[in-house]
Coordinates of C-alpha atoms (C1' of nucleotides) in Angstrom, one line a residue:
Chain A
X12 CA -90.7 -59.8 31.4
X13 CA -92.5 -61.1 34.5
X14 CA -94.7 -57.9 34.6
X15 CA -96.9 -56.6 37.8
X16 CA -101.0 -57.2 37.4
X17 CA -101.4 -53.1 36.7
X18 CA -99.5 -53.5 33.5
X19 CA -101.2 -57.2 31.9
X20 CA -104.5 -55.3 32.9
X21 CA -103.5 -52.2 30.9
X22 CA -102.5 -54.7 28.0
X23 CA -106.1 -56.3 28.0
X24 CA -107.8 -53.0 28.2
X25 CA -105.0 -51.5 25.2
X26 CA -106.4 -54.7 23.3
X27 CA -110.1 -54.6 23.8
X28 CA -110.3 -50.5 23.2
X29 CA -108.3 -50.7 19.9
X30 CA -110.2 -54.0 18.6
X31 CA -113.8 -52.6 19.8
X32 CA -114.6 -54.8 22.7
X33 CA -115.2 -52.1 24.5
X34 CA -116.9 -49.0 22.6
X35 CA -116.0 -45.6 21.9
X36 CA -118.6 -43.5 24.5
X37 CA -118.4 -46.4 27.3
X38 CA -117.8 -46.2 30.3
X39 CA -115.2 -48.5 32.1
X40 CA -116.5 -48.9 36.1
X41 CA -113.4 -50.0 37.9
X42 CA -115.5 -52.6 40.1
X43 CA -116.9 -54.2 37.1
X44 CA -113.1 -54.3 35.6
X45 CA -112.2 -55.5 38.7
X46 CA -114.2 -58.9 39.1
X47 CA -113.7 -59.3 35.2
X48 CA -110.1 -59.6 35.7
X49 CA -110.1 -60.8 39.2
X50 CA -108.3 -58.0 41.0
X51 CA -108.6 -55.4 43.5
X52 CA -109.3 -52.0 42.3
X53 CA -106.3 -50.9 42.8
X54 CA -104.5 -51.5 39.7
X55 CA -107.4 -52.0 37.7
X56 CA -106.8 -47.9 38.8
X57 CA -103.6 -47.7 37.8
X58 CA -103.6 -49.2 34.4
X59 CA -106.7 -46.6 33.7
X60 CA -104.3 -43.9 34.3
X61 CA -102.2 -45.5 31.8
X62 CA -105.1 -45.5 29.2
X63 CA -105.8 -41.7 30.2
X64 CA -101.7 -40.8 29.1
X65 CA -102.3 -43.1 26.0
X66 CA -104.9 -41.3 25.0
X67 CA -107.3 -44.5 24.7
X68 CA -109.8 -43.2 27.5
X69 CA -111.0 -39.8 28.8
X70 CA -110.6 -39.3 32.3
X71 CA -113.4 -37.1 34.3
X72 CA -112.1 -36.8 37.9
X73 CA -114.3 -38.2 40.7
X74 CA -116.5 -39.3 37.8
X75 CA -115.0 -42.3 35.9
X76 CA -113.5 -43.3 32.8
X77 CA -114.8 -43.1 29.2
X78 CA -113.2 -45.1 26.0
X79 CA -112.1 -41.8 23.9
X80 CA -114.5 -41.1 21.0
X81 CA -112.4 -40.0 17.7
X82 CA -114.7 -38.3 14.8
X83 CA -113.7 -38.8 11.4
X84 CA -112.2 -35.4 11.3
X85 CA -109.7 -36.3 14.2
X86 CA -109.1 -39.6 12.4
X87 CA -108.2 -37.7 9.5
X88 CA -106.2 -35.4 12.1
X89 CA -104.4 -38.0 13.7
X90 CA -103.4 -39.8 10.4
X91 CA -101.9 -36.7 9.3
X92 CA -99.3 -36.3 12.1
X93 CA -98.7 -39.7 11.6
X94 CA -97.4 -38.8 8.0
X95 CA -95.1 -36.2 9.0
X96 CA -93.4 -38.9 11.9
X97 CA -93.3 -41.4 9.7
X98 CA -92.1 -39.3 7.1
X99 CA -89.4 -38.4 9.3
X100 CA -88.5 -42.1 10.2
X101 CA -88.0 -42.5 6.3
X102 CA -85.4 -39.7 6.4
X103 CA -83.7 -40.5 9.5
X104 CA -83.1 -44.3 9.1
X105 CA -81.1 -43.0 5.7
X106 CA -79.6 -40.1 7.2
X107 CA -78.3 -42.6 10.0
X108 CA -77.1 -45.2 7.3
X109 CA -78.6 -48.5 6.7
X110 CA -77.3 -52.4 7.2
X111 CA -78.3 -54.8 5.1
X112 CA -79.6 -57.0 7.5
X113 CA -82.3 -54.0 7.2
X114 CA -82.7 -53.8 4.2
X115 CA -83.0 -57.3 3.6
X116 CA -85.8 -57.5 6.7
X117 CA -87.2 -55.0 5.2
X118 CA -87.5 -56.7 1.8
X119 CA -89.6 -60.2 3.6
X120 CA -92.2 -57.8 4.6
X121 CA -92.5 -56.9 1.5
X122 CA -92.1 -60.1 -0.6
X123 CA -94.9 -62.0 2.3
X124 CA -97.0 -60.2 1.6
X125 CA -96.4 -60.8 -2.5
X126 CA -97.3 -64.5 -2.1
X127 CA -100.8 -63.1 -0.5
X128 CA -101.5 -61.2 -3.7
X129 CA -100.4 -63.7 -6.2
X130 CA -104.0 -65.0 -6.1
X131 CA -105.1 -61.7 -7.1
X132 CA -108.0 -62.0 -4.1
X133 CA -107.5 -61.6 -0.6
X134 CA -108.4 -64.8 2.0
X135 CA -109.7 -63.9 5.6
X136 CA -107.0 -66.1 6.7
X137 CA -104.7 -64.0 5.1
X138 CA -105.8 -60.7 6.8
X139 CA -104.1 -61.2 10.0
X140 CA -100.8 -62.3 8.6
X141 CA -101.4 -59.0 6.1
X142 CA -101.7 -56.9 9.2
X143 CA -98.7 -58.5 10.9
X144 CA -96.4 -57.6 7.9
X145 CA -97.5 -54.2 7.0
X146 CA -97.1 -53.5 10.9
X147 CA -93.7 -55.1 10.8
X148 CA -92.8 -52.5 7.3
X149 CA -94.2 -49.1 9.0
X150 CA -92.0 -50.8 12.8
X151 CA -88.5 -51.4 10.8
X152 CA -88.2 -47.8 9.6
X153 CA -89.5 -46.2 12.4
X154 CA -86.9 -48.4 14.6
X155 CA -84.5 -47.5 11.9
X156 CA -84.4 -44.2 12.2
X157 CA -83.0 -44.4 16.0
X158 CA -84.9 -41.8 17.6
X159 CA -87.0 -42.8 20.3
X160 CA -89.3 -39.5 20.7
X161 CA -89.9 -40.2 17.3
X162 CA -91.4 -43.6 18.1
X163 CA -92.8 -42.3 21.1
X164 CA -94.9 -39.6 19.3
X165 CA -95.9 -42.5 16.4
X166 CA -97.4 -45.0 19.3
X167 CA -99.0 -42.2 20.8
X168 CA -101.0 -41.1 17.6
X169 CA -101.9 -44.1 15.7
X170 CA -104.0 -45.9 19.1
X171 CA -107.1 -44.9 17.9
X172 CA -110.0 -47.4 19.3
X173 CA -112.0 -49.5 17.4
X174 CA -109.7 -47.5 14.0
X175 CA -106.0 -48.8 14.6
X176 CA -107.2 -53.1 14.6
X177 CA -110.3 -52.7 12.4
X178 CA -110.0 -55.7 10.0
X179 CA -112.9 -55.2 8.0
X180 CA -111.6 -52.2 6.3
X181 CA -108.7 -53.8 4.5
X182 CA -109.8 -56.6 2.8
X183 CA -110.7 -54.4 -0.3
X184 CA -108.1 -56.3 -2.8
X185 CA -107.0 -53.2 -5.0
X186 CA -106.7 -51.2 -2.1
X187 CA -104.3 -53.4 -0.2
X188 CA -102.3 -53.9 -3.3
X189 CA -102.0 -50.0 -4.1
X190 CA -100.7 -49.5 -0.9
X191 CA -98.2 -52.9 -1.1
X192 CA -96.9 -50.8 -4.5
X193 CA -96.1 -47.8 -2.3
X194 CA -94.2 -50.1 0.5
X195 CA -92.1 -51.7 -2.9
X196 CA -91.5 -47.7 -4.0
X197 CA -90.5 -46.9 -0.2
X198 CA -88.6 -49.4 0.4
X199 CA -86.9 -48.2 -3.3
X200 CA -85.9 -45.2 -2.3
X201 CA -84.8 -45.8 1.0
X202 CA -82.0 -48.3 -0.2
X203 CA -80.8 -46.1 -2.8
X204 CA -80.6 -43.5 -0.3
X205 CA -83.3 -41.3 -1.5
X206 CA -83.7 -39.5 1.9
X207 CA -86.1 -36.7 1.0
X208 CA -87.9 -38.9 -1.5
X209 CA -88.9 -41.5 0.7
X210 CA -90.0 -38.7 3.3
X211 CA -92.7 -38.1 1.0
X212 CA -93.3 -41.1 -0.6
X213 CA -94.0 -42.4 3.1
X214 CA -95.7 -39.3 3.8
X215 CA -98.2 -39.5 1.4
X216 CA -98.9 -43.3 1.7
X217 CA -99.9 -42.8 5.5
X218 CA -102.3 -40.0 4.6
X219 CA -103.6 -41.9 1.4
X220 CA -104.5 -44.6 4.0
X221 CA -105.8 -41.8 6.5
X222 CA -108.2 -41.2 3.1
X223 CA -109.5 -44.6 3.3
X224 CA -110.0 -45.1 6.5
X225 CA -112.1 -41.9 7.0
X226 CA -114.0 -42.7 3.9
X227 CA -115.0 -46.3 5.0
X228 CA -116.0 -44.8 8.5
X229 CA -118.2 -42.3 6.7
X230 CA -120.1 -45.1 4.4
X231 CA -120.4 -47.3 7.7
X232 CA -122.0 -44.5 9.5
X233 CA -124.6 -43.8 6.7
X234 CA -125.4 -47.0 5.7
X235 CA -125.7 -48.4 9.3
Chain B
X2 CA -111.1 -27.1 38.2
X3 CA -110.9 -28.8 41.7
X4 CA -108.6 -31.7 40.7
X5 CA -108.0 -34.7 43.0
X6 CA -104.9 -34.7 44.8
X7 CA -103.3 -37.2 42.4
X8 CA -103.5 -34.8 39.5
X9 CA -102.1 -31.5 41.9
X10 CA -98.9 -34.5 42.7
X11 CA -97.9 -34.8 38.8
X12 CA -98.4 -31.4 38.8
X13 CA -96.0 -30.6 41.5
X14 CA -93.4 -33.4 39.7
X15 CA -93.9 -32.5 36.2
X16 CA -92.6 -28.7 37.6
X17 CA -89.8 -30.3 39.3
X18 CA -88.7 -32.6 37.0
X19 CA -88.8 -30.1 34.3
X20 CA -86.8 -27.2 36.3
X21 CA -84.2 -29.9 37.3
X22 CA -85.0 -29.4 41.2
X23 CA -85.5 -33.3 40.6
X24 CA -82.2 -34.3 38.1
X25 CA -81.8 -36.8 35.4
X26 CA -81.0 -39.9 36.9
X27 CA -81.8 -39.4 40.4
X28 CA -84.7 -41.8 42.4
X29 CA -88.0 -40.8 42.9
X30 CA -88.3 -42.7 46.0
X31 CA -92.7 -43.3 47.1
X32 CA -92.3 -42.8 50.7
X33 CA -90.0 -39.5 50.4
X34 CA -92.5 -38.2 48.1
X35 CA -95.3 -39.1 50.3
X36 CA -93.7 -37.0 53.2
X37 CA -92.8 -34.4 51.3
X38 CA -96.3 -33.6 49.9
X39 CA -97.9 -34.7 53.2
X40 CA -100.4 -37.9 51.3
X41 CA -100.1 -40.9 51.2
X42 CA -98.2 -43.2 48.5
X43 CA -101.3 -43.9 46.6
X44 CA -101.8 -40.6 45.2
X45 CA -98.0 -40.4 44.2
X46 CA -98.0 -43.6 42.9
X47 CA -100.6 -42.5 40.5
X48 CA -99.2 -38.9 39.8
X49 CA -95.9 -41.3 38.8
X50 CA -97.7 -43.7 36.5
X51 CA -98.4 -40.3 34.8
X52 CA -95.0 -39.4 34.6
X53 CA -93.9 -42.4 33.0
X54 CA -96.8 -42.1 30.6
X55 CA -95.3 -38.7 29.9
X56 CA -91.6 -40.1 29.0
X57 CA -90.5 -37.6 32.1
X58 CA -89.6 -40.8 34.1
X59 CA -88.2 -44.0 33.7
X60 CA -90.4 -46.9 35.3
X61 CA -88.7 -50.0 36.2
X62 CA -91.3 -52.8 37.7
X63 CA -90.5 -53.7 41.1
X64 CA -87.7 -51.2 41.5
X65 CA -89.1 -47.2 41.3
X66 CA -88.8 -44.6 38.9
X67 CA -85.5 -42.7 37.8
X68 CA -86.2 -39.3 36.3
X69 CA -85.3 -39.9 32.8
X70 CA -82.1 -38.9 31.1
X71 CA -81.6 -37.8 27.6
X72 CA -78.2 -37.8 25.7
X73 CA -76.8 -35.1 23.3
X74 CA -78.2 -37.4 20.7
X75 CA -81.8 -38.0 22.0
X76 CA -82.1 -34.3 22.8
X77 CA -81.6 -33.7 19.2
X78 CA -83.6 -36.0 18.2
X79 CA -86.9 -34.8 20.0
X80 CA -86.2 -31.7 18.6
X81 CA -86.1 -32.9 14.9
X82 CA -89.4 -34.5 15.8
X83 CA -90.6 -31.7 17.4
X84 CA -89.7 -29.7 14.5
X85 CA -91.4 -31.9 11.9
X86 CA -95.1 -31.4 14.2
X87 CA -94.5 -27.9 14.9
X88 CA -93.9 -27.3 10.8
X89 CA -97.0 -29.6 10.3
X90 CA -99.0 -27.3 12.8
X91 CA -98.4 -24.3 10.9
X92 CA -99.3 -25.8 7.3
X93 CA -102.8 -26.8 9.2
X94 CA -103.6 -23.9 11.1
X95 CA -103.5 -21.6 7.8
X96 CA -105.6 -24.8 5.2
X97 CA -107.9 -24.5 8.5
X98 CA -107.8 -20.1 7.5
X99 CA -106.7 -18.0 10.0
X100 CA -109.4 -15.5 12.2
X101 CA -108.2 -12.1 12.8
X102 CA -108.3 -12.5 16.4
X103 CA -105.9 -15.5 15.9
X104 CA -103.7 -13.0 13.7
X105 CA -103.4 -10.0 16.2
X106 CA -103.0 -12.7 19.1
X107 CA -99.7 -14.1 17.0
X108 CA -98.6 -10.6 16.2
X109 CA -98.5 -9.4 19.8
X110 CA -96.4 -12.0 21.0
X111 CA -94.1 -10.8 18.4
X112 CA -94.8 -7.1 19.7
X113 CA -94.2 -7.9 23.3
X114 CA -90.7 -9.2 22.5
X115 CA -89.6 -6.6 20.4
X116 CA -90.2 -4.3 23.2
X117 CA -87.6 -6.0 25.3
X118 CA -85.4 -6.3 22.4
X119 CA -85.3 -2.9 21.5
X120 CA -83.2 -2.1 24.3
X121 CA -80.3 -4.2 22.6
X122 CA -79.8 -6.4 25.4
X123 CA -81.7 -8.8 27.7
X124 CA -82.4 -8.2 31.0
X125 CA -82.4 -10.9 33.9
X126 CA -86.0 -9.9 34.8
X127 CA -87.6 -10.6 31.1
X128 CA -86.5 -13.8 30.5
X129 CA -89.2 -15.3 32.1
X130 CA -91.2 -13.0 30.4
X131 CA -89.8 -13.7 27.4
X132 CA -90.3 -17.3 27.6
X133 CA -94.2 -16.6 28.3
X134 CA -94.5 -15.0 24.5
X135 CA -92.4 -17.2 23.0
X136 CA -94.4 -20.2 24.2
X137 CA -97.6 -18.6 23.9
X138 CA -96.4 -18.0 20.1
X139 CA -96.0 -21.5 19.6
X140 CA -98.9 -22.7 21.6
X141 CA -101.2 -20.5 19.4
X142 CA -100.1 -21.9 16.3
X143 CA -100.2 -25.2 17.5
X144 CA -103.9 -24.6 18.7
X145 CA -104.6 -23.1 15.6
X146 CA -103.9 -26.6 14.0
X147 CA -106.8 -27.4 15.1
X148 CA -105.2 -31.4 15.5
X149 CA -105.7 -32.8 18.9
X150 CA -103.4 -35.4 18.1
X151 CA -100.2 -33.1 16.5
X152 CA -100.9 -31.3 20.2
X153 CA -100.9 -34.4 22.4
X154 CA -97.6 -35.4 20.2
X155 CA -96.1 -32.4 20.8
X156 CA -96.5 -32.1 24.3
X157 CA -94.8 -35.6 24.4
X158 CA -92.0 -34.9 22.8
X159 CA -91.4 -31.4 24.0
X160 CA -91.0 -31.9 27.6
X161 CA -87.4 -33.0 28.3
X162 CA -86.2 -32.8 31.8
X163 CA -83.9 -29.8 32.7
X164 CA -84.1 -28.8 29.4
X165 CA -87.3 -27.9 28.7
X166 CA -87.5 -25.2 31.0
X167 CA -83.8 -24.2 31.5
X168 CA -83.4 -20.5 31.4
X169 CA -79.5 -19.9 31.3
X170 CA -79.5 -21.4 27.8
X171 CA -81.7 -18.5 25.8
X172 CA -79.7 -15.6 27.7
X173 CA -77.8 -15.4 24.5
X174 CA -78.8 -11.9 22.8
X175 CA -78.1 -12.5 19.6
X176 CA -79.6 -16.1 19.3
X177 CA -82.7 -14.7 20.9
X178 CA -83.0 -11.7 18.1
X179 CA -81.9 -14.2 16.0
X180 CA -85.1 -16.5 16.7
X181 CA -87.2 -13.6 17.0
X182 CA -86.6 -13.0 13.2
X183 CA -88.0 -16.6 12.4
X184 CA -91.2 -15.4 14.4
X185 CA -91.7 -12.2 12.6
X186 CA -91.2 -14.4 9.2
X187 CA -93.1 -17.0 10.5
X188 CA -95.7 -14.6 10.9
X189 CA -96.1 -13.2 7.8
X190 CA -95.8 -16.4 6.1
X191 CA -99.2 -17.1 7.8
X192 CA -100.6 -14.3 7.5
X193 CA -100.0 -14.5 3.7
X194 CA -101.6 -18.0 3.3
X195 CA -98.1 -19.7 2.0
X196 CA -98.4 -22.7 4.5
X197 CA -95.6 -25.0 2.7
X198 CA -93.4 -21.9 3.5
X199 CA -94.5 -21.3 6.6
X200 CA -94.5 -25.4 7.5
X201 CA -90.6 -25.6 6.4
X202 CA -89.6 -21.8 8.0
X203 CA -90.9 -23.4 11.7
X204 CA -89.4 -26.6 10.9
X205 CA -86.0 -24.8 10.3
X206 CA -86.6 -22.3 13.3
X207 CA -87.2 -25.6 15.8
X208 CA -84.4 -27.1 14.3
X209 CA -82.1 -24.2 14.5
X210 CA -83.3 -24.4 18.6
X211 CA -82.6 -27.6 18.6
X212 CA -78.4 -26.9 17.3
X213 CA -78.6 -24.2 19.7
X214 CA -79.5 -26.0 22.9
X215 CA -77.0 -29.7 22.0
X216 CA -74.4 -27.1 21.4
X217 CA -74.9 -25.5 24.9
X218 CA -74.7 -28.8 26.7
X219 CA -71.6 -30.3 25.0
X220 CA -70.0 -26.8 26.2
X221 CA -71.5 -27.1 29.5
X222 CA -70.8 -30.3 29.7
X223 CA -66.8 -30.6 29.0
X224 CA -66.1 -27.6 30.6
X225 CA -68.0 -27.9 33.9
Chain C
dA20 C1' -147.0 -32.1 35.0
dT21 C1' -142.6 -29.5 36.3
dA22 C1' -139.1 -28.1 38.9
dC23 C1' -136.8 -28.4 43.2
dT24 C1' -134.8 -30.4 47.6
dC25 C1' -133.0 -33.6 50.0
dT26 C1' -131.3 -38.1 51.1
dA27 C1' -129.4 -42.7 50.3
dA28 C1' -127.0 -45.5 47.2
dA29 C1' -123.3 -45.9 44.1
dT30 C1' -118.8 -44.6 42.6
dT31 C1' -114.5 -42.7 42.8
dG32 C1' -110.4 -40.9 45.8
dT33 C1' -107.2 -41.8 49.7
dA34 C1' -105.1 -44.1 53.6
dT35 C1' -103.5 -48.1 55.7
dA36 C1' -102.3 -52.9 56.2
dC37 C1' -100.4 -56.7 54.3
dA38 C1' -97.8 -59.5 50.4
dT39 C1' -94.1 -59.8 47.3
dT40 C1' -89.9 -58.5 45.5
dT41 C1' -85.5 -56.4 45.7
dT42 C1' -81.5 -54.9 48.0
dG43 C1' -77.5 -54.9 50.9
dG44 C1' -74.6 -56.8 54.0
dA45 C1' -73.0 -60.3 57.4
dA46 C1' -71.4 -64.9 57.6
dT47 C1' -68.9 -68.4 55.4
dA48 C1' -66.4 -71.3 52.1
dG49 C1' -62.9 -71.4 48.7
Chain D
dC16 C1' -59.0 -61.5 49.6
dT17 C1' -62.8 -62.9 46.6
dA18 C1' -66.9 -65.0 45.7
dT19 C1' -71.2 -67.1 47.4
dT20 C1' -75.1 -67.9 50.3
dC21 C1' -78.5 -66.5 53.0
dC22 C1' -81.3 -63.6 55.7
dA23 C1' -83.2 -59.2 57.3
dA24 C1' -84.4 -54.6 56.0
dA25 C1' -86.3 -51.8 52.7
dA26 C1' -89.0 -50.7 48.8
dT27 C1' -92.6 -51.7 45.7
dG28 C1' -97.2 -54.1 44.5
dT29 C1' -101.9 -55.3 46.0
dA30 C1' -106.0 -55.6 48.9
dT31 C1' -109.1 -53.6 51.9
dA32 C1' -111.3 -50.1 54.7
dC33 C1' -112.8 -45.7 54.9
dA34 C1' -113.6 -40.7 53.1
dA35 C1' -115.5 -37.6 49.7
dT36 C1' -118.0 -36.9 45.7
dT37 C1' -121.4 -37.8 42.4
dT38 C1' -125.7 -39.8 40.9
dA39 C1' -130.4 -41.1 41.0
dG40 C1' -134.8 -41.1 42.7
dA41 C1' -138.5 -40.3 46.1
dG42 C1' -141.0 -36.7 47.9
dT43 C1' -142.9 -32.1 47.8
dA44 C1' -144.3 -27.6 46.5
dT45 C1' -145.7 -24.7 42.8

DNA sequence: ATACTCTAAATTGTATACATTTTGGAATAG
DNA sequence: CTATTCCAAAATGTATACAATTTAGAGTAT
């Protein structure tokens, strides 16, 4: 795993664009990356590139760089197609048959995140370890269902800056636990083999949380 | 629309990669390149950073990039995803309501065809041709959407070296009248407004591309 | 004041030189 | 003959110098 410098750079710039170090509408000067990261331009260069294919940045040639502003209607957009692919990752890991190592993987992420909502509240400690388990429910399936275009086409969609790691957003209890009652249903129909079902189900959980998202972003940007 | 030279480089690979001039598996070696296009390796070192980001290549740090290769299985694969977007595309571009500008467009992509059709067998000369309307049928619809993101996804998971733009393939009459019907259907099923018919008959329609094209390289494959 | 021109600074794009890593084969030991 | 070690050649990664383009602001004419 001993990666070259153009490739950590583009991991620290993937991380501060999604968590909203840097903003939507800036602009990223390769000189100023440069002596932040203590490299030559040159792969500070290269890693932008990267962040243009990702989608992350907007490239203007000969001008520079920009961190890619989304507006809620292409958040809505984007969550969307991310409902159909993950849809399709439901029916695809049943189509292709599943172990029970999976389904029982499948099951912790379900049953840690249980013990969080015993309490019936929600602790800011607790957030991070919520994210890592939902991330590690919507990862399974779509590695599950063995088709890497698939997962290509998933990473490419959901890297939204300053959307895809805000915390803030998720720490409405009833919210969180709605959408912990579709991961139990999922997970349901998937091991009985439901194929078409769990399409749906999935389907309609991503754009449910597309919903909130969009509708928290909208009641941010009119209150502050 | 002056691009750099970087940008006319991935331009130049993207064709070749595509069209199989450069094959599955071979080397894309930075020096060879460099001659070839007559810059230097910094340019084609970006233009192949692109490529990667594009799933055309494969990138392996400290080694080069291998123009990617894609199995039987992965093929099909891309197309199921593909098939899912596309199908998503068309249930979006008619909830978005369809211009009659956008309608007429559609319809004479089907028009054009069935000109070249008529004849009741394909000629050499309007294959090319007939690839223009049938991508410019899709690419409509797909712009239609309206989703940025469902684009961007299917532009990833559409391009598939030699395959993408393989010609021999589609020289099937029947399978091209075949497809043609889906269009026409397609079509109407816009037109009319019934976009969960129209999102499952493009679904079917990609898929039924997708059969087509895994079946043509199995034969090519064990008999040549 | 406004709009325009022109120039210099700033910024990005490319070429080249150098550093690092990988590769391949000769030499050698078993 | 096989396997291993080691070194030189080749290829990729990075830094730096230079070219081309854009940007910003002073100066000027209307």
């Amino acid at each position: 795993m001993a990666n070259t410098r153009a490739q950590e750079i583009a991991e620290h710039l993937r991380k501060n664009i999604l968590s909203g170090t840097y903003l939507p509408g800036s602009r990223l000067h390769e000189e100023t990356l440069a002596e932040e990261t203590g490299v030559s331009r040159t792969p500070i260069r290269a890693a932008l590139r990267l962040m243009d294919a990702e989608r992350l940045v907007n490239y203007f040639p000969n001008k520079g760089y920009v961190v890619r502003e989304y507006s809620p209607d292409q958040i809505r957009a984007a969550y969307q197609t991310r409902a159909v692919l993950e849809g399709l990752a439901c029916r695809q890991a049943v189509e292709r048959g599943l172990s029970n190592s999976f389904k029982n993987s499948l099951k912790k992420c379900i049953t840690e995140i249980d013990v969080m909502l015993k309490k019936g509240s929600l602790h800011k400690d607790n957030v991070l370890q919520w994210r890592h388990w939902n991330a590690q429910f919507h990862n399974q399936i779509i590695e599950a269902s063995g088709n890497e275009s698939l997962a290509a086409a998933i990473n490419l969609v959901t890297r939204i800056p300053m959307v895809s790691n805000s915390i803030i957003v998720w720490s409405t209890f009833d919210v969180v636990a709605n959408f912990h009652e579709h991961h139990r249903q999922i997970h349901d129909l998937l091991c009985r083999g439901l194929a078409g079902r769990a399409e749906f189900a999935m389907r309609e959980h991503v754009e449910q949380g597309g919903d909130f998202i969009v509708s928290k972003l909208m009641e941010a940007e009119s209150s502050g």
